[in-house]
């Protein structure tokens, strides 16, 4: 299937909310990690979301180049071509973009998609994230309103973050404290500023104790009931059940019961990065340790080309990441739900 059109993406999110499941959003940094994500979604029979952070886009452009736009466009164009070979729908998304990188990342990409749409083409990305967690809520929503207008004109969904995700990802960091919990007031302010779809579609990353990074199950203190409280309060005011399309950030270490609670309260997208990074790297380490005398030219020997060929360990890495995507689809209840069935 080709990359999801704006209409197909909207249908994906609608079906997820109605069915109380969510799509894994897998961060990718290369053609290899992108191929692995597609493989995993296909094996799970799930549509999905592939996303590129500012750091991931820089890396994809070439470690010595570090051009976010080049990297993002290159991966999006690559994905557009290779996704045609898979029987699933994939949406392309850009992950966390703080205020100081908007002019170098999200805004140029929005302008590029707007130009494409004007020429009768599909937008290059299907959604973009504005991470306003580091600025006051009023400023966050003011910028979000401006971006939503541009996104709607390009047939793109905007993702915002209202609240703070603890830990660190791609240079965006926050303390682990009471600010990790969004409030009903935050939800009401969001609806007042951005509407509930009439100004353009958006997803909301409300926070309920989320933390980026590596944590053992039970160490992250999540309170998914906060999502229920906000949905009910905003829904009561506007006469709409589960008014927000919610996003779950910082999910490493979450209990399955907490994940399922969040799905029941309207989460339609869950970001997965730390776990898939490890799943990609672990098989490579295993290969090197078991074949050290093949990947290294020890004591004047020639090594084993079949062992150090990047395709040998690359396939193992991709399979490892793909398996973790399948597991994520199972946890998020998206397995077997693809629109292509």
PDB file of C-alpha atoms in Angstrom, residues 3 76-85:
ATOM      1  CA  UNK A   3       1.784   5.952   2.329  1.00  0.00           C
ATOM      2  CA  UNK A  76      10.023  10.400   3.742  1.00  0.00           C
ATOM      3  CA  UNK A  77      10.722   9.946   0.033  1.00  0.00           C
ATOM      4  CA  UNK A  78      12.381   6.591   0.690  1.00  0.00           C
ATOM      5  CA  UNK A  79       9.418   5.468   2.792  1.00  0.00           C
ATOM      6  CA  UNK A  80       6.984   6.594   0.111  1.00  0.00           C
ATOM      7  CA  UNK A  81       8.663   4.260  -2.380  1.00  0.00           C
ATOM      8  CA  UNK A  82       9.330   1.176  -0.245  1.00  0.00           C
ATOM      9  CA  UNK A  83       5.960   1.252   1.554  1.00  0.00           C
ATOM     10  CA  UNK A  84       4.292   0.363  -1.733  1.00  0.00           C
ATOM     11  CA  UNK A  85       5.493  -3.197  -1.240  1.00  0.00           C
TER      12      UNK A  85
END
